[in-house]
CSV table of N, CA and C and ligand atoms in Angstrom, one decimal:
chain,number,residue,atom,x,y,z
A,1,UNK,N,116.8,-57.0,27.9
A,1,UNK,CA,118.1,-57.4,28.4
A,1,UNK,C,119.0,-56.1,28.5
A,2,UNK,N,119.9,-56.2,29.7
A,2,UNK,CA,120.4,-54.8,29.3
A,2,UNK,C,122.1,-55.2,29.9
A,3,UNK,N,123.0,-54.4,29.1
A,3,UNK,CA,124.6,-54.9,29.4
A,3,UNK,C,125.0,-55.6,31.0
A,4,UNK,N,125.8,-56.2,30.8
A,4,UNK,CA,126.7,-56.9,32.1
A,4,UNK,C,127.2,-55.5,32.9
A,5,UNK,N,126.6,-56.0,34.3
A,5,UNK,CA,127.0,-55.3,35.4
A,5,UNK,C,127.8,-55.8,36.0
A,6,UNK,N,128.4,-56.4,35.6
A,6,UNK,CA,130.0,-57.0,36.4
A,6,UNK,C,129.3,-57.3,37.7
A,7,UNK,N,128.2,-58.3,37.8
A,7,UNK,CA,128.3,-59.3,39.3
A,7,UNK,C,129.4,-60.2,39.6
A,8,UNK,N,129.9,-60.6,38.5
A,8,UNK,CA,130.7,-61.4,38.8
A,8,UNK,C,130.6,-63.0,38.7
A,9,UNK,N,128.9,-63.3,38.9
A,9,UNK,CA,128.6,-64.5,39.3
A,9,UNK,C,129.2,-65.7,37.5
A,10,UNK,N,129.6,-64.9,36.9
A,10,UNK,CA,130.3,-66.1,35.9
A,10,UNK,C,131.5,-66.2,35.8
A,11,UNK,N,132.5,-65.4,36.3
A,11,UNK,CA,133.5,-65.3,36.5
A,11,UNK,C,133.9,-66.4,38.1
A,12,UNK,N,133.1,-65.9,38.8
A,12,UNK,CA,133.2,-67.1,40.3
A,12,UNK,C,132.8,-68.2,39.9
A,13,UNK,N,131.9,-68.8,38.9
A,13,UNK,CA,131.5,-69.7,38.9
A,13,UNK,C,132.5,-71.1,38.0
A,14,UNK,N,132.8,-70.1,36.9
A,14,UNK,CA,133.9,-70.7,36.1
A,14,UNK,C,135.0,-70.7,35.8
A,15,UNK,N,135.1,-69.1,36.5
A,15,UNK,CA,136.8,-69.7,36.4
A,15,UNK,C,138.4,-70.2,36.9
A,16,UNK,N,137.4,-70.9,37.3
A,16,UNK,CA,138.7,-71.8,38.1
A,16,UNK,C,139.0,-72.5,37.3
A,17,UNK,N,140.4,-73.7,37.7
A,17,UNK,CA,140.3,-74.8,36.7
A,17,UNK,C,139.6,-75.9,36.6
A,18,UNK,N,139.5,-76.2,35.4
A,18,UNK,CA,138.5,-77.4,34.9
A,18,UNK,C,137.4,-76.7,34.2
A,19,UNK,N,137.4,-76.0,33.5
A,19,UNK,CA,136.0,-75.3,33.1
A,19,UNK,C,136.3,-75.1,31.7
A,20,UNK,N,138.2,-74.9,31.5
A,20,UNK,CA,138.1,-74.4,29.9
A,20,UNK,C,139.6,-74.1,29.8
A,21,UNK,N,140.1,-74.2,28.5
A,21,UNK,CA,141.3,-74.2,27.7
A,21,UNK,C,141.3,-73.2,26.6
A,22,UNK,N,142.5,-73.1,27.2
A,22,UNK,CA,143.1,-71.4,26.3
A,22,UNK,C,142.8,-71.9,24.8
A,23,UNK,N,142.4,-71.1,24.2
A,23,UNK,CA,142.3,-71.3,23.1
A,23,UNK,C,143.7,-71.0,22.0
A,24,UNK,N,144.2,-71.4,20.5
A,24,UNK,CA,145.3,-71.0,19.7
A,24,UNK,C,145.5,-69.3,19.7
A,25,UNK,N,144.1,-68.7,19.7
A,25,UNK,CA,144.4,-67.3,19.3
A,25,UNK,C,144.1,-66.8,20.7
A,26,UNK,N,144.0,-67.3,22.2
A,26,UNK,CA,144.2,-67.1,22.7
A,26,UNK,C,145.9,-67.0,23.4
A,27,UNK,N,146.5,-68.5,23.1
A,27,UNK,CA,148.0,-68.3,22.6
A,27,UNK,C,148.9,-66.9,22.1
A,28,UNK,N,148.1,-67.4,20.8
A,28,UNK,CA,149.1,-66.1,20.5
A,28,UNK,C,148.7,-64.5,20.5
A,29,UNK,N,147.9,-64.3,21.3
A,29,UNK,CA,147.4,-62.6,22.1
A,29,UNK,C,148.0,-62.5,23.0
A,30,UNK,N,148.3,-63.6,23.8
A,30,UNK,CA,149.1,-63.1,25.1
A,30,UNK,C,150.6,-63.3,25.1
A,31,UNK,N,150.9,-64.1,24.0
A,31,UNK,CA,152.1,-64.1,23.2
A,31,UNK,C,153.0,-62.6,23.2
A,32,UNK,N,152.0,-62.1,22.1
A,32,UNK,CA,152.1,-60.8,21.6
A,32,UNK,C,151.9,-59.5,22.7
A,33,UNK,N,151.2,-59.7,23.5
A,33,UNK,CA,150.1,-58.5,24.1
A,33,UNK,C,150.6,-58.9,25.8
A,34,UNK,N,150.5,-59.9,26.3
A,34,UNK,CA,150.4,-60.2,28.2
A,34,UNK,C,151.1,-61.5,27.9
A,35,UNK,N,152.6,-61.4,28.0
A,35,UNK,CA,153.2,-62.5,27.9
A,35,UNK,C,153.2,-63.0,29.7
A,36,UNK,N,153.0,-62.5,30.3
A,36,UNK,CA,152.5,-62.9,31.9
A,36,UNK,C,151.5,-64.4,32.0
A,37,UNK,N,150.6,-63.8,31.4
A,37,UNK,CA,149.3,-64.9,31.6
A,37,UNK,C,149.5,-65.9,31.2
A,38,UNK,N,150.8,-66.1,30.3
A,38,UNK,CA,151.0,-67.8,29.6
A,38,UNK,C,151.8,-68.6,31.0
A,39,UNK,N,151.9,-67.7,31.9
A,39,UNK,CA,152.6,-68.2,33.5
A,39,UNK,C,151.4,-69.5,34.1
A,40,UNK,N,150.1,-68.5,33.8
A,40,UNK,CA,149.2,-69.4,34.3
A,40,UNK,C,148.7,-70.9,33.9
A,41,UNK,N,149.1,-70.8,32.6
A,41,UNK,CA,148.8,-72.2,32.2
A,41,UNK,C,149.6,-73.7,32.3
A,42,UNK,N,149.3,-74.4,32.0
A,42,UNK,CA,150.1,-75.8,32.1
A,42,UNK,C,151.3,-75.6,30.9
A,43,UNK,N,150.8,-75.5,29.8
A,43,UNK,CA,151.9,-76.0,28.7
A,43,UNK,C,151.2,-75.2,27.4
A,44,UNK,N,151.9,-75.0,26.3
A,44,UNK,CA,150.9,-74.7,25.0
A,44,UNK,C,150.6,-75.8,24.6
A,45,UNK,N,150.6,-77.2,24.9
A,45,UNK,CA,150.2,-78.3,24.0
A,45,UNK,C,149.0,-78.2,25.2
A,46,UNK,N,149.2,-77.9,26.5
A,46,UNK,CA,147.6,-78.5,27.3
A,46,UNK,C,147.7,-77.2,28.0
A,47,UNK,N,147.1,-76.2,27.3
A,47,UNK,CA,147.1,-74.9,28.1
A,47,UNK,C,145.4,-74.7,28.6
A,48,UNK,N,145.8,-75.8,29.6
A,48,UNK,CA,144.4,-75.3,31.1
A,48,UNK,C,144.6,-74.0,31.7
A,49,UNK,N,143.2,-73.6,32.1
A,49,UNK,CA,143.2,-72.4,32.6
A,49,UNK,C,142.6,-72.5,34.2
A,50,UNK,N,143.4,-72.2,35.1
A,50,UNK,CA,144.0,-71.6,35.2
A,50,UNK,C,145.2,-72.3,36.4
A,51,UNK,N,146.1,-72.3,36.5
A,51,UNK,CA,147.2,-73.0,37.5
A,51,UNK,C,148.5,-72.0,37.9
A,52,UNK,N,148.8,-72.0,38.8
A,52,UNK,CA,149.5,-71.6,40.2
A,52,UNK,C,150.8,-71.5,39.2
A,53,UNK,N,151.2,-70.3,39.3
A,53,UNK,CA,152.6,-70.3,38.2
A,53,UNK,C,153.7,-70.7,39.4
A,54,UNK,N,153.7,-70.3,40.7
A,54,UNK,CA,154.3,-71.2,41.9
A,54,UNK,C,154.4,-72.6,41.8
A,55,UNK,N,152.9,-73.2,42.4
A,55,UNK,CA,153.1,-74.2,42.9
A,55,UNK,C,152.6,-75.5,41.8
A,56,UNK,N,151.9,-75.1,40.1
A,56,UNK,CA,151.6,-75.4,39.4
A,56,UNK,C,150.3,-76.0,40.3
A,57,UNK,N,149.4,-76.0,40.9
A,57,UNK,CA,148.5,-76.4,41.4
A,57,UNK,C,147.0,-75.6,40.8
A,58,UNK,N,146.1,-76.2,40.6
A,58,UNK,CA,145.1,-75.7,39.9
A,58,UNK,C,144.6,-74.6,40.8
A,59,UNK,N,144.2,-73.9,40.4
A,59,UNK,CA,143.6,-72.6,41.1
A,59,UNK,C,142.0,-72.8,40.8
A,60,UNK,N,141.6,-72.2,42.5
A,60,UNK,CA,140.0,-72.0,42.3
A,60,UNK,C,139.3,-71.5,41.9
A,61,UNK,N,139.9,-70.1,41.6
A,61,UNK,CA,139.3,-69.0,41.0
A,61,UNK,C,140.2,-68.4,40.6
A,62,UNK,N,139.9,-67.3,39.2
A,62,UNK,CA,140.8,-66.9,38.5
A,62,UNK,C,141.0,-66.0,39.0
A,63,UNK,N,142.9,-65.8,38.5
A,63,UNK,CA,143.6,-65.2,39.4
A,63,UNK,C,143.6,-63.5,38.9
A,64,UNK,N,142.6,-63.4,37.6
A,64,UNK,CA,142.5,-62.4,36.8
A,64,UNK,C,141.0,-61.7,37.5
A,65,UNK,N,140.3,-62.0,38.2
A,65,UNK,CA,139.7,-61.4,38.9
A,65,UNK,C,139.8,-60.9,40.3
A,66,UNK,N,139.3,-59.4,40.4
A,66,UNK,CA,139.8,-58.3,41.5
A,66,UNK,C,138.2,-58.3,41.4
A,67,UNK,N,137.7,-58.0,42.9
A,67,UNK,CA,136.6,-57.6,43.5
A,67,UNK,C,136.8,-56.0,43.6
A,68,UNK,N,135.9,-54.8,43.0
A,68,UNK,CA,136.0,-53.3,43.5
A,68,UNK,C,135.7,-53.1,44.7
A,69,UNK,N,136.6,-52.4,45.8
A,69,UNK,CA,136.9,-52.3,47.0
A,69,UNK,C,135.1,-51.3,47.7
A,70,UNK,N,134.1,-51.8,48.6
A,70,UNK,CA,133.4,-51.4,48.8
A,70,UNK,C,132.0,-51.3,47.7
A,71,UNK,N,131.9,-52.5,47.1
A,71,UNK,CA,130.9,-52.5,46.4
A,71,UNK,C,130.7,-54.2,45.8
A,72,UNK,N,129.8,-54.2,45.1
A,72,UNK,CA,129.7,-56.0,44.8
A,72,UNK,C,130.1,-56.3,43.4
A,73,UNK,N,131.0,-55.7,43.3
A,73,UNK,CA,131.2,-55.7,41.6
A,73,UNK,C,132.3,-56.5,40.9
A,74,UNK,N,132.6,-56.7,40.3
A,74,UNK,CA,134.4,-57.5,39.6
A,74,UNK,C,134.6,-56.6,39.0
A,75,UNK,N,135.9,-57.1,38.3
A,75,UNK,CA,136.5,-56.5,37.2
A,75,UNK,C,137.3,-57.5,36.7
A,76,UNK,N,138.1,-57.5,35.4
A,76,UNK,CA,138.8,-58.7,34.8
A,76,UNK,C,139.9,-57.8,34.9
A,77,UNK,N,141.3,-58.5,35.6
A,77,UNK,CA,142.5,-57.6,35.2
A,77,UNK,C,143.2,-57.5,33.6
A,78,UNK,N,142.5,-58.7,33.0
A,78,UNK,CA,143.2,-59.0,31.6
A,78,UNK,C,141.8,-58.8,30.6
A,79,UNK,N,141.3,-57.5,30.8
A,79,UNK,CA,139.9,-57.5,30.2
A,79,UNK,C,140.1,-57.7,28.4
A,80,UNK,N,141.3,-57.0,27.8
A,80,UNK,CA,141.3,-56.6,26.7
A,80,UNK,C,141.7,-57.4,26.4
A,81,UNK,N,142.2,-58.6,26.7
A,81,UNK,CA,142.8,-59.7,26.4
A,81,UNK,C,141.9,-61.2,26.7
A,82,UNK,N,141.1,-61.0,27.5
A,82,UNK,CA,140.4,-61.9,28.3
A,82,UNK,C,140.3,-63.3,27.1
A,83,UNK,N,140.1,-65.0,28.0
A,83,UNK,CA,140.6,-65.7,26.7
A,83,UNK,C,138.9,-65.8,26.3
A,84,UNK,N,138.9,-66.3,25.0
A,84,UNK,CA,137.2,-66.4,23.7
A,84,UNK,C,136.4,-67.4,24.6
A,85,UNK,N,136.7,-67.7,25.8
A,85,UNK,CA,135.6,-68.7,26.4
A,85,UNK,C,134.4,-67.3,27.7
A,86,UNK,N,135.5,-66.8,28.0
A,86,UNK,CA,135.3,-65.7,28.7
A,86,UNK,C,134.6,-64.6,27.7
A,87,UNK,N,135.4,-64.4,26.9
A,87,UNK,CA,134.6,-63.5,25.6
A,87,UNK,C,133.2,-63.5,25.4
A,88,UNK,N,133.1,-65.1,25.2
A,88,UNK,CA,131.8,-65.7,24.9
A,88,UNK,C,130.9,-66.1,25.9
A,89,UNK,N,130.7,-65.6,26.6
A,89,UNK,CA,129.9,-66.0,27.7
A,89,UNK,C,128.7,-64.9,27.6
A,90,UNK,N,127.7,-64.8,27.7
A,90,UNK,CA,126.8,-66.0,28.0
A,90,UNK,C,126.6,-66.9,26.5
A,91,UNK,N,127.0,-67.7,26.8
A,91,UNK,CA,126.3,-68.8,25.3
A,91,UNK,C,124.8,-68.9,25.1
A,92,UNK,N,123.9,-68.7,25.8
A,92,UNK,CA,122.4,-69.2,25.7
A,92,UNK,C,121.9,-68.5,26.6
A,93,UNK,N,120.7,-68.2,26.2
A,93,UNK,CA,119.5,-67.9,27.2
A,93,UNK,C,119.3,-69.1,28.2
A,94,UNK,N,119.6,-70.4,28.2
A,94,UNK,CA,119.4,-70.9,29.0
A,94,UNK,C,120.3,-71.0,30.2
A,95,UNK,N,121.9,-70.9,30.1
A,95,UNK,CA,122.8,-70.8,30.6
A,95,UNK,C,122.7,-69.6,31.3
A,96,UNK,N,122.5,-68.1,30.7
A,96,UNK,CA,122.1,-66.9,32.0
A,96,UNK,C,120.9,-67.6,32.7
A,97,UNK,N,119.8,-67.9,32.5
A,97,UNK,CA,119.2,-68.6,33.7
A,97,UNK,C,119.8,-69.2,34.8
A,98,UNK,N,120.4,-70.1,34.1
A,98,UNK,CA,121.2,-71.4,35.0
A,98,UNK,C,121.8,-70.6,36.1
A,99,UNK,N,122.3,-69.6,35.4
A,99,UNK,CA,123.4,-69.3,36.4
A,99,UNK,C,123.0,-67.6,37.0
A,100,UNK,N,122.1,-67.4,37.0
A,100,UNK,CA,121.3,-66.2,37.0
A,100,UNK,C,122.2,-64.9,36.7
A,101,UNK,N,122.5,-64.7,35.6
A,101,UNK,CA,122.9,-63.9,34.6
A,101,UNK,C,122.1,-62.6,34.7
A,102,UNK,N,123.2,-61.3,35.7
A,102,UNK,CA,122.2,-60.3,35.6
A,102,UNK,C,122.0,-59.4,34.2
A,103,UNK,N,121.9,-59.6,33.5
A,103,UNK,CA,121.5,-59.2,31.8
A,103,UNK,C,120.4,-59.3,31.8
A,104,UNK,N,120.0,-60.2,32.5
A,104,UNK,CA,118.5,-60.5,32.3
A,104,UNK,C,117.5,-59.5,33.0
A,105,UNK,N,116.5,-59.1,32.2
A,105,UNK,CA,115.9,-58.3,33.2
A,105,UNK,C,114.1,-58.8,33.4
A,106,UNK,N,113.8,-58.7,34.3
A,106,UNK,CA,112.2,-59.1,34.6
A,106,UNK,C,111.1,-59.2,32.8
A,107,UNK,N,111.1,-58.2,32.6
A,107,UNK,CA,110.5,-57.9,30.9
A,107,UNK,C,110.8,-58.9,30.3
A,108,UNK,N,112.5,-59.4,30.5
A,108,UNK,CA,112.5,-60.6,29.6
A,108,UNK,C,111.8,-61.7,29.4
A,109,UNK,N,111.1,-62.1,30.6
A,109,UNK,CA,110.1,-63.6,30.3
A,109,UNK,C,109.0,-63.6,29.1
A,110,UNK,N,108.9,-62.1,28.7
A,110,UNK,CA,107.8,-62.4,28.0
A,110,UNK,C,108.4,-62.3,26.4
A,111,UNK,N,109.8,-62.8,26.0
A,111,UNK,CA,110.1,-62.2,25.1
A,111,UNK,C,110.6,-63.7,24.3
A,112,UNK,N,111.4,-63.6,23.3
A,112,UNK,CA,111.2,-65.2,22.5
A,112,UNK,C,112.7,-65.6,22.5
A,113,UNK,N,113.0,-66.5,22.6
A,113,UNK,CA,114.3,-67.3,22.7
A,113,UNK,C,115.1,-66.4,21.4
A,114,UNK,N,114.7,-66.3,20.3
A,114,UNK,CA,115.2,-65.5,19.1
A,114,UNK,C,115.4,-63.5,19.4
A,115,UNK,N,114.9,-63.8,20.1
A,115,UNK,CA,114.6,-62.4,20.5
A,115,UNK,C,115.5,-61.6,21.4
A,116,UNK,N,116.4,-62.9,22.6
A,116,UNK,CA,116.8,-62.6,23.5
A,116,UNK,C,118.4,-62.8,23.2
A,117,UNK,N,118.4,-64.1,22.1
A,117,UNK,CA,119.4,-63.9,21.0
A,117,UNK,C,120.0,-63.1,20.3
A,118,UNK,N,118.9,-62.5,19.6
A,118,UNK,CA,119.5,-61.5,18.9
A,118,UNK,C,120.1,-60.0,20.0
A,119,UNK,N,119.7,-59.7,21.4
A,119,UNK,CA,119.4,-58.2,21.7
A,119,UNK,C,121.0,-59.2,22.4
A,120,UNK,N,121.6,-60.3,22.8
A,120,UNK,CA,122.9,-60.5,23.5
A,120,UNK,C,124.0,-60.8,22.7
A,121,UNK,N,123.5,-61.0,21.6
A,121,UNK,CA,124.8,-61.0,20.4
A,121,UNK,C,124.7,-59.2,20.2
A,122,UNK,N,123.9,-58.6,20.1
A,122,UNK,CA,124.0,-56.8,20.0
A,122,UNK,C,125.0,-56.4,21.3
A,123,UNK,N,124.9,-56.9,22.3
A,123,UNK,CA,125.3,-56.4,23.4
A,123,UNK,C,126.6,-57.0,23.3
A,124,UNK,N,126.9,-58.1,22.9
A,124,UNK,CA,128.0,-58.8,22.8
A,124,UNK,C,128.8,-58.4,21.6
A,125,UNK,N,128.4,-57.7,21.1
A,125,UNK,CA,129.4,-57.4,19.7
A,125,UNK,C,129.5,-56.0,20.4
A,126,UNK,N,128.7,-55.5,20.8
A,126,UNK,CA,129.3,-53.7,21.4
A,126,UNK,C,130.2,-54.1,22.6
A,127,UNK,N,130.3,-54.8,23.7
A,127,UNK,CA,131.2,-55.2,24.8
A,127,UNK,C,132.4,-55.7,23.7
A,128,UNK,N,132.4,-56.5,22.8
A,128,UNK,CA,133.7,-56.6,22.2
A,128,UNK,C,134.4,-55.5,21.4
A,129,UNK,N,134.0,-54.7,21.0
A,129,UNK,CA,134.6,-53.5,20.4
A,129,UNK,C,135.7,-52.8,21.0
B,1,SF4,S1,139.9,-64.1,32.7
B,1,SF4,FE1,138.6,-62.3,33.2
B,1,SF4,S2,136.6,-62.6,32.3
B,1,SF4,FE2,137.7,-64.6,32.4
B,1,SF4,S3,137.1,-65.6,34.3
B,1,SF4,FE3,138.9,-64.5,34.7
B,1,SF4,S4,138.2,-62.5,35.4
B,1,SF4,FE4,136.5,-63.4,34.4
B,2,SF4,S1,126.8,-63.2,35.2
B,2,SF4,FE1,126.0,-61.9,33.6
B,2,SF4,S2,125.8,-59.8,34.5
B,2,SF4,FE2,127.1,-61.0,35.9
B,2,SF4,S3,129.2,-60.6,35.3
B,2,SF4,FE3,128.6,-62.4,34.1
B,2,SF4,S4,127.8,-61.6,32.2
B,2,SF4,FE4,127.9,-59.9,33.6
């Protein structure tokens, strides 16, 4: 398994609305830190992610992702802040399948559900640092 190459494909896939809710300590990070992004949500009692600080209309895709100009790649504008659903992604080896999760590399088939766990919680605790 080797780090996220910012394809993007979980970011296009999910984050529009209906997929996931700001979390409390996501609340109060942007509170403190990107008081902007609380624009995007509905309310702090129903803070859906992500809606039209205009037209309050649900958005299709999150408004925190930029495409790099001349290549296939993303970026998150609110990376250091990004909310724990986003954080947490990939949840499972089965879910990078689902959604063909380039983390994954060919070698991987031959390796153990425990195995593939442990080497994306590694990679996932060094991406959160
Ligand atoms: S907030 Fe950032 S990491 Fe989360 S879906 Fe949007 S661009 Fe991707
Ligand atoms: S699908 Fe996997 S490789 Fe692609 S951006 Fe998301 S985490 Fe990174």
């Amino acid at each position: 398994m080797k780090a996220c190459n910012q394809c993007g494909k979980c970011c296009l896939k999910y984050g529009g609305s209906g997929y996931g809710m700001a979390s409390e300590k996501d609340l109060d990070v942007w509170t403190l830190e990107k008081p902007e992004v609380l624009n995007y949500i509905y309310s702090e009692d129903m803070p859906d992610m992500w809606l039209s600080p205009i037209t309050g209309d649900e958005l299709h895709r999150c408004p925190w992702l930029k495409k790099y100009p001349n290549r296939g790649q993303y970026y998150c504008r609110i990376n250091e802040v990004r909310p724990g659903v986003c954080r947490n992604y990939p949840v499972n080896v089965e879910q990078m399948i689902s959604d063909g999760c380039e983390m994954l590399e060919p070698e991987d088939i031959n390796k153990s559900t425990d195995t593939l766990m442990s080497e994306l919680q590694n990679l996932r605790r060094v991406s959160n640092e």
